[in-house]
Short mmCIF file of C-alpha atoms in Angstrom, two decimals:
data_model
loop_
_atom_site.label_atom_id
_atom_site.label_comp_id
_atom_site.label_asym_id
_atom_site.label_seq_id
_atom_site.Cartn_x
_atom_site.Cartn_y
_atom_site.Cartn_z
CA MET A 1 0.00 0.00 0.00
CA VAL A 2 1.58 3.25 -1.16
CA GLY A 3 0.08 6.17 0.79
CA LEU A 4 -0.98 5.62 4.39
CA GLY A 5 -3.19 8.64 5.01
CA ARG A 6 -6.78 8.67 6.22
CA MET A 7 -7.86 6.20 3.55
CA GLY A 8 -4.74 4.20 2.72
CA GLY A 9 -3.78 3.52 6.32
CA ASN A 10 -7.25 2.28 7.21
CA MET A 11 -7.44 0.17 4.07
CA ALA A 12 -4.15 -1.48 4.94
CA GLU A 13 -5.47 -2.34 8.40
CA ARG A 14 -8.72 -3.74 7.00
CA LEU A 15 -6.73 -5.93 4.60
CA ARG A 16 -4.50 -7.16 7.41
CA SER A 17 -7.51 -8.00 9.57
CA ALA A 18 -8.81 -10.15 6.69
CA GLY A 19 -5.56 -12.14 6.65
CA HIS A 20 -3.68 -10.40 3.84
CA GLU A 21 0.00 -9.57 4.15
CA VAL A 22 0.42 -5.83 3.57
CA VAL A 23 3.63 -3.80 3.30
CA GLY A 24 2.99 -0.08 3.66
CA TYR A 25 5.01 2.85 2.36
CA ALA A 26 4.46 6.55 3.03
CA ASN A 27 6.77 9.37 2.04
CA ASP A 28 6.68 10.74 5.59
CA GLY A 29 8.55 7.66 6.85
CA SER A 30 5.61 6.18 8.75
CA GLY A 31 5.40 2.95 6.75
CA ASP A 32 6.95 -0.48 7.04
CA VAL A 33 9.61 0.43 4.46
CA GLN A 34 11.39 3.66 3.66
CA SER A 35 11.31 3.68 -0.15
CA LEU A 36 9.48 2.30 -3.14
CA ASP A 37 12.54 0.21 -3.91
CA GLU A 38 12.34 -1.39 -0.45
CA LEU A 39 8.61 -1.92 -0.94
CA VAL A 40 9.14 -3.82 -4.18
CA LYS A 41 11.91 -5.95 -2.63
CA ALA A 42 9.68 -6.78 0.36
CA LEU A 43 6.99 -8.29 -1.88
CA SER A 44 7.23 -11.62 -3.67
CA ALA A 45 6.30 -11.81 -7.35
CA PRO A 46 3.75 -11.44 -8.79
CA ARG A 47 3.32 -8.26 -6.76
CA THR A 48 0.23 -6.13 -6.26
CA VAL A 49 0.81 -2.46 -5.41
CA TRP A 50 -2.17 -0.30 -4.43
CA LEU A 51 -1.72 3.47 -4.68
CA MET A 52 -3.60 5.86 -2.39
CA VAL A 53 -1.77 9.11 -3.13
CA PRO A 54 -3.03 12.54 -4.28
CA ALA A 55 -4.28 12.68 -7.86
CA GLY A 56 -2.23 14.33 -10.56
CA ALA A 57 1.52 14.86 -10.36
CA ALA A 58 2.03 12.74 -7.22
CA THR A 59 0.26 9.72 -8.71
CA HIS A 60 1.97 10.11 -12.08
CA SER A 61 5.40 10.33 -10.46
CA THR A 62 4.72 7.23 -8.38
CA VAL A 63 3.55 5.24 -11.42
CA GLN A 64 6.67 6.27 -13.34
CA SER A 65 8.89 5.11 -10.47
CA LEU A 66 7.07 1.79 -10.17
CA ALA A 67 7.36 1.21 -13.90
CA GLU A 68 11.14 1.07 -13.43
CA LEU A 69 11.07 -0.98 -10.22
CA LEU A 70 8.40 -3.64 -10.80
CA GLU A 71 8.62 -6.70 -13.04
CA ALA A 72 6.46 -8.13 -15.81
CA GLY A 73 3.37 -9.75 -14.32
CA ASP A 74 3.15 -7.36 -11.39
CA LEU A 75 -0.01 -5.27 -11.03
CA VAL A 76 -0.63 -1.65 -9.99
CA ILE A 77 -3.99 -0.38 -8.72
CA ASP A 78 -4.67 3.35 -8.55
CA GLY A 79 -7.26 3.74 -5.81
CA GLY A 80 -6.92 7.51 -5.49
CA ASN A 81 -9.17 10.13 -7.03
CA SER A 82 -7.37 10.36 -10.36
CA ARG A 83 -9.13 11.73 -13.41
CA TYR A 84 -10.18 8.83 -15.61
CA THR A 85 -8.22 10.18 -18.57
CA ASP A 86 -4.99 9.69 -16.58
CA ASP A 87 -5.68 5.96 -16.38
CA THR A 88 -5.01 5.34 -20.06
CA VAL A 89 -1.68 7.14 -19.77
CA HIS A 90 -0.66 5.11 -16.73
CA ALA A 91 -1.86 1.81 -18.18
CA GLU A 92 0.13 2.36 -21.38
CA LEU A 93 3.24 3.38 -19.44
CA LEU A 94 3.13 0.24 -17.31
CA ASP A 95 2.16 -2.01 -20.20
CA GLY A 96 5.44 -1.11 -21.85
CA HIS A 97 7.13 -2.97 -18.99
CA GLY A 98 4.67 -5.87 -18.93
CA ILE A 99 3.01 -4.54 -15.76
CA ARG A 100 -0.77 -4.75 -15.39
CA TYR A 101 -2.97 -1.80 -14.34
CA VAL A 102 -6.38 -1.43 -12.70
CA ASP A 103 -8.10 1.77 -11.60
CA CYS A 104 -10.44 1.65 -8.63
CA GLY A 105 -12.71 4.35 -7.30
CA VAL A 106 -12.99 4.01 -3.53
CA SER A 107 -15.75 5.45 -1.33
CA GLY A 108 -16.08 5.07 2.41
CA GLY A 109 -13.95 7.81 3.93
CA VAL A 110 -12.84 7.46 7.52
CA TRP A 111 -15.61 4.91 8.20
CA GLY A 112 -14.36 2.38 5.68
CA ARG A 113 -12.07 0.52 8.05
CA THR A 114 -15.05 -0.80 10.03
CA GLU A 115 -17.93 -0.43 7.56
CA GLY A 116 -16.12 -1.40 4.36
CA TYR A 117 -15.45 0.52 1.16
CA GLY A 118 -17.59 0.92 -1.93
CA LEU A 119 -15.36 -0.12 -4.86
CA MET A 120 -15.67 0.68 -8.58
CA ALA A 121 -12.97 -1.01 -10.65
CA GLY A 122 -11.83 -0.60 -14.24
CA GLY A 123 -9.54 -3.01 -16.09
CA ASP A 124 -9.29 -6.35 -17.84
CA ALA A 125 -11.49 -9.14 -16.53
CA ALA A 126 -8.49 -11.37 -15.75
CA ASP A 127 -6.88 -8.67 -13.63
CA ILE A 128 -10.14 -8.05 -11.76
CA GLU A 129 -10.52 -11.77 -11.10
CA ARG A 130 -6.98 -11.89 -9.72
CA LEU A 131 -7.83 -9.06 -7.31
CA LEU A 132 -11.20 -10.35 -6.07
CA PRO A 133 -9.81 -11.58 -2.71
CA VAL A 134 -8.51 -8.05 -2.09
CA PHE A 135 -11.73 -6.40 -3.21
CA ASP A 136 -13.79 -8.80 -1.08
CA ALA A 137 -11.71 -7.94 1.99
CA LEU A 138 -12.21 -4.21 1.47
CA ARG A 139 -15.86 -4.06 0.46
CA PRO A 140 -18.75 -4.05 2.98
CA GLU A 141 -20.23 -7.31 4.19
CA GLY A 142 -23.15 -8.62 2.17
CA PRO A 143 -23.67 -9.36 -1.53
CA ARG A 144 -20.60 -8.46 -3.59
CA GLU A 145 -22.67 -6.59 -6.17
CA GLU A 146 -23.90 -4.17 -3.48
CA GLY A 147 -20.39 -2.97 -2.64
CA PHE A 148 -18.23 -3.77 -5.65
CA VAL A 149 -18.53 -3.41 -9.40
CA HIS A 150 -16.29 -4.14 -12.37
CA ALA A 151 -17.44 -1.00 -14.16
CA GLY A 152 -15.65 -1.61 -17.47
CA PRO A 153 -12.20 -1.27 -19.05
CA VAL A 154 -9.34 0.84 -17.71
CA GLY A 155 -10.70 4.25 -16.72
CA ALA A 156 -14.23 3.05 -15.97
CA GLY A 157 -13.62 2.76 -12.24
CA HIS A 158 -12.51 6.35 -11.84
CA TYR A 159 -15.25 7.53 -14.20
CA ALA A 160 -17.86 5.80 -12.02
CA LYS A 161 -16.33 7.33 -8.89
CA MET A 162 -16.32 10.78 -10.53
CA VAL A 163 -20.05 10.58 -11.22
CA HIS A 164 -20.62 9.13 -7.73
CA ASN A 165 -18.97 12.18 -6.22
CA GLY A 166 -20.97 14.51 -8.45
CA VAL A 167 -24.16 12.90 -7.15
CA GLU A 168 -22.78 13.23 -3.63
CA TYR A 169 -22.34 16.99 -4.19
CA GLY A 170 -26.02 17.31 -5.08
CA LEU A 171 -27.22 15.23 -2.14
CA MET A 172 -25.12 17.16 0.35
CA GLN A 173 -26.31 20.48 -1.05
CA ALA A 174 -29.96 19.41 -0.76
CA TYR A 175 -29.51 18.41 2.90
CA ALA A 176 -27.61 21.64 3.55
CA GLU A 177 -30.35 23.80 2.03
CA GLY A 178 -32.97 21.93 4.04
CA TYR A 179 -30.95 22.54 7.19
CA GLU A 180 -30.68 26.25 6.44
CA LEU A 181 -34.40 26.61 5.77
CA LEU A 182 -35.31 24.75 8.95
CA SER A 183 -32.98 27.10 10.85
CA ALA A 184 -34.12 30.31 9.18
CA GLY A 185 -36.67 31.41 11.78
CA GLY A 186 -39.78 29.34 11.12
CA PRO A 187 -41.70 27.43 13.81
CA VAL A 188 -39.20 24.54 14.10
CA ASP A 189 -37.33 24.75 17.41
CA ASN A 190 -35.12 21.63 17.14
CA VAL A 191 -33.60 21.29 13.69
CA GLY A 192 -31.38 18.35 14.61
CA ALA A 193 -34.34 16.39 15.97
CA VAL A 194 -36.32 17.01 12.78
CA MET A 195 -33.51 15.74 10.58
CA LYS A 196 -33.01 12.75 12.87
CA ALA A 197 -36.70 11.93 12.49
CA TRP A 198 -36.09 11.64 8.75
CA SER A 199 -33.59 8.83 9.39
CA ARG A 200 -36.10 5.98 9.28
CA GLY A 201 -39.15 5.46 7.12
CA THR A 202 -38.80 8.56 4.97
CA VAL A 203 -37.72 8.60 1.34
CA VAL A 204 -34.82 10.97 2.09
CA ARG A 205 -33.09 8.67 4.56
CA SER A 206 -29.43 7.92 3.76
CA TRP A 207 -25.99 7.54 5.29
CA LEU A 208 -25.26 11.17 4.43
CA LEU A 209 -28.34 12.19 6.41
CA ASP A 210 -27.11 10.07 9.33
CA LEU A 211 -23.79 11.92 9.19
CA MET A 212 -25.62 15.27 9.10
CA VAL A 213 -27.54 14.27 12.23
CA ARG A 214 -24.29 13.21 13.89
CA ALA A 215 -22.73 16.60 13.10
CA LEU A 216 -25.73 18.46 14.55
CA GLU A 217 -25.68 16.36 17.71
CA ALA A 218 -22.07 17.38 18.24
CA ASP A 219 -22.63 21.04 17.30
CA PRO A 220 -26.37 21.89 17.15
CA HIS A 221 -25.91 25.25 15.43
CA LEU A 222 -22.65 24.42 13.61
CA ASP A 223 -21.00 27.27 15.49
CA GLN A 224 -17.62 25.55 15.59
CA ILE A 225 -16.98 25.66 11.82
CA THR A 226 -17.09 28.21 9.04
CA GLY A 227 -19.15 27.94 5.87
CA TYR A 228 -16.11 27.44 3.63
CA ALA A 229 -16.34 24.26 1.54
CA GLU A 230 -13.55 22.94 -0.70
CA ASP A 231 -14.02 20.63 -3.68
CA SER A 232 -11.75 17.73 -4.56
CA GLY A 233 -12.00 18.19 -8.32
CA GLU A 234 -14.42 15.42 -9.18
CA GLY A 235 -17.42 17.72 -9.11
CA ARG A 236 -15.74 19.89 -11.73
CA TRP A 237 -14.86 16.84 -13.84
CA THR A 238 -18.46 15.61 -13.62
CA VAL A 239 -19.77 18.93 -14.91
CA ASP A 240 -17.14 18.88 -17.66
CA GLU A 241 -18.35 15.44 -18.76
CA ALA A 242 -21.98 16.56 -18.65
CA ILE A 243 -21.08 19.36 -21.06
CA VAL A 244 -19.13 17.01 -23.36
CA HIS A 245 -22.06 14.59 -23.57
CA ALA A 246 -24.80 17.27 -23.51
CA VAL A 247 -26.31 15.76 -20.36
CA PRO A 248 -28.25 18.33 -18.30
CA ALA A 249 -26.88 18.29 -14.74
CA PRO A 250 -28.32 21.40 -13.06
CA VAL A 251 -28.30 19.99 -9.53
CA ILE A 252 -24.66 18.86 -9.58
CA SER A 253 -23.61 22.10 -11.28
CA ALA A 254 -25.46 24.26 -8.75
CA ALA A 255 -23.93 22.29 -5.86
CA LEU A 256 -20.45 22.84 -7.26
CA PHE A 257 -21.04 26.56 -7.76
CA ALA A 258 -22.42 26.81 -4.21
CA ARG A 259 -19.04 25.61 -2.96
CA PHE A 260 -17.33 28.32 -4.98
CA ALA A 261 -19.70 30.88 -3.45
CA SER A 262 -18.80 29.66 0.04
CA ARG A 263 -15.26 30.94 -0.46
CA GLN A 264 -16.29 34.51 -1.21
CA VAL A 265 -16.59 36.72 1.84
CA ASP A 266 -17.94 39.54 -0.34
CA SER A 267 -19.07 38.26 -3.74
CA PRO A 268 -17.85 40.37 -6.68
CA ALA A 269 -20.79 39.09 -8.72
CA MET A 270 -23.31 40.23 -6.11
CA LYS A 271 -21.59 43.60 -5.95
CA ALA A 272 -22.23 43.86 -9.69
CA VAL A 273 -25.87 42.85 -9.19
CA ALA A 274 -26.29 45.54 -6.52
CA ALA A 275 -24.69 48.13 -8.81
CA LEU A 276 -26.99 47.16 -11.69
CA ARG A 277 -30.08 47.36 -9.48
CA ALA A 278 -29.04 50.85 -8.46
CA GLN A 279 -28.52 51.85 -12.09
CA PHE A 280 -31.72 50.53 -13.63
CA GLY A 281 -34.09 50.95 -10.72
CA GLY A 282 -32.52 53.42 -8.35
CA HIS A 283 -32.46 50.75 -5.63
CA ALA A 284 -30.36 51.57 -2.61
CA THR A 285 -26.89 50.07 -2.21
CA HIS A 286 -25.00 49.47 1.03
CA LYS A 287 -21.56 50.83 1.73
CA ALA A 288 -18.80 48.30 2.35
CA GLY A 289 -19.04 47.11 5.93
CA ASP A 290 -22.75 47.94 6.25
CA ALA A 291 -24.49 44.80 7.45
CA ALA A 292 -28.03 46.17 7.05
CA ASN A 293 -30.35 44.33 4.69
CA GLU A 294 -32.32 46.18 2.03
CA PRO A 295 -35.99 45.18 1.85
CA PRO A 296 -36.63 43.07 -1.27
CA THR A 297 -38.17 45.54 -3.73
CA GLY A 298 -37.95 45.42 -7.51
CA GLY A 299 -35.84 43.06 -9.67
#
């Protein structure tokens, strides 16, 4: 296992608990070995190396290094959040050395060690078959098809995970907007209890809702955090793909743009809207630093 952060470290432990021998490497020195070269020497052929490192340059550099260190018949799995177009590049690079390649989208976060990971794999059928004992150890208990899928050829696993994360953006945004409306001053006096009551029997129940309830139980008014939300890139890629294929994705797009808005203390766009309202309708504007709210009149 290359990369022993929040996901990789927990995945290594889940594999070990299922009886697999795992050698871990992390560039901060916290692993079982201190270099990729040591990692390769510690494994007997045919080797399987699972990458859980940041997408982009870090993953590409690691794949290039492994291409020189591994042997024909070895297999590399990229389980990080790489863009699916990178998978073809990495597969071709490794194939030139006789090394197999599988991409695998992984979902489960910090809970995966105990609950299992949702896995979406892309690659040749023979390579997937070879890895089934590993996938079965990592996925949740229950029917394999409810926690693992061979989504298609190389690239399909990360493509499936990209769309998964786009859907996740939309779901989170819907729960967030519901939370804000419940908290906006209506008759509801216990927002957390209302959302908890949605946890069973309603059509909006989900694990994400359970996590929202857990957050509100710990911090009922979310006073301990700011409203700044990052994005990992997959939401952007999902919207890009929707444009390429002319698939309308207004919910995912709006959720992504809402995250962008969260990073603006004073939105330049809304300043422009205020200026335009003043120009066409004579509506009042507020000076910088004025927290007063203008009554909603006109366009």
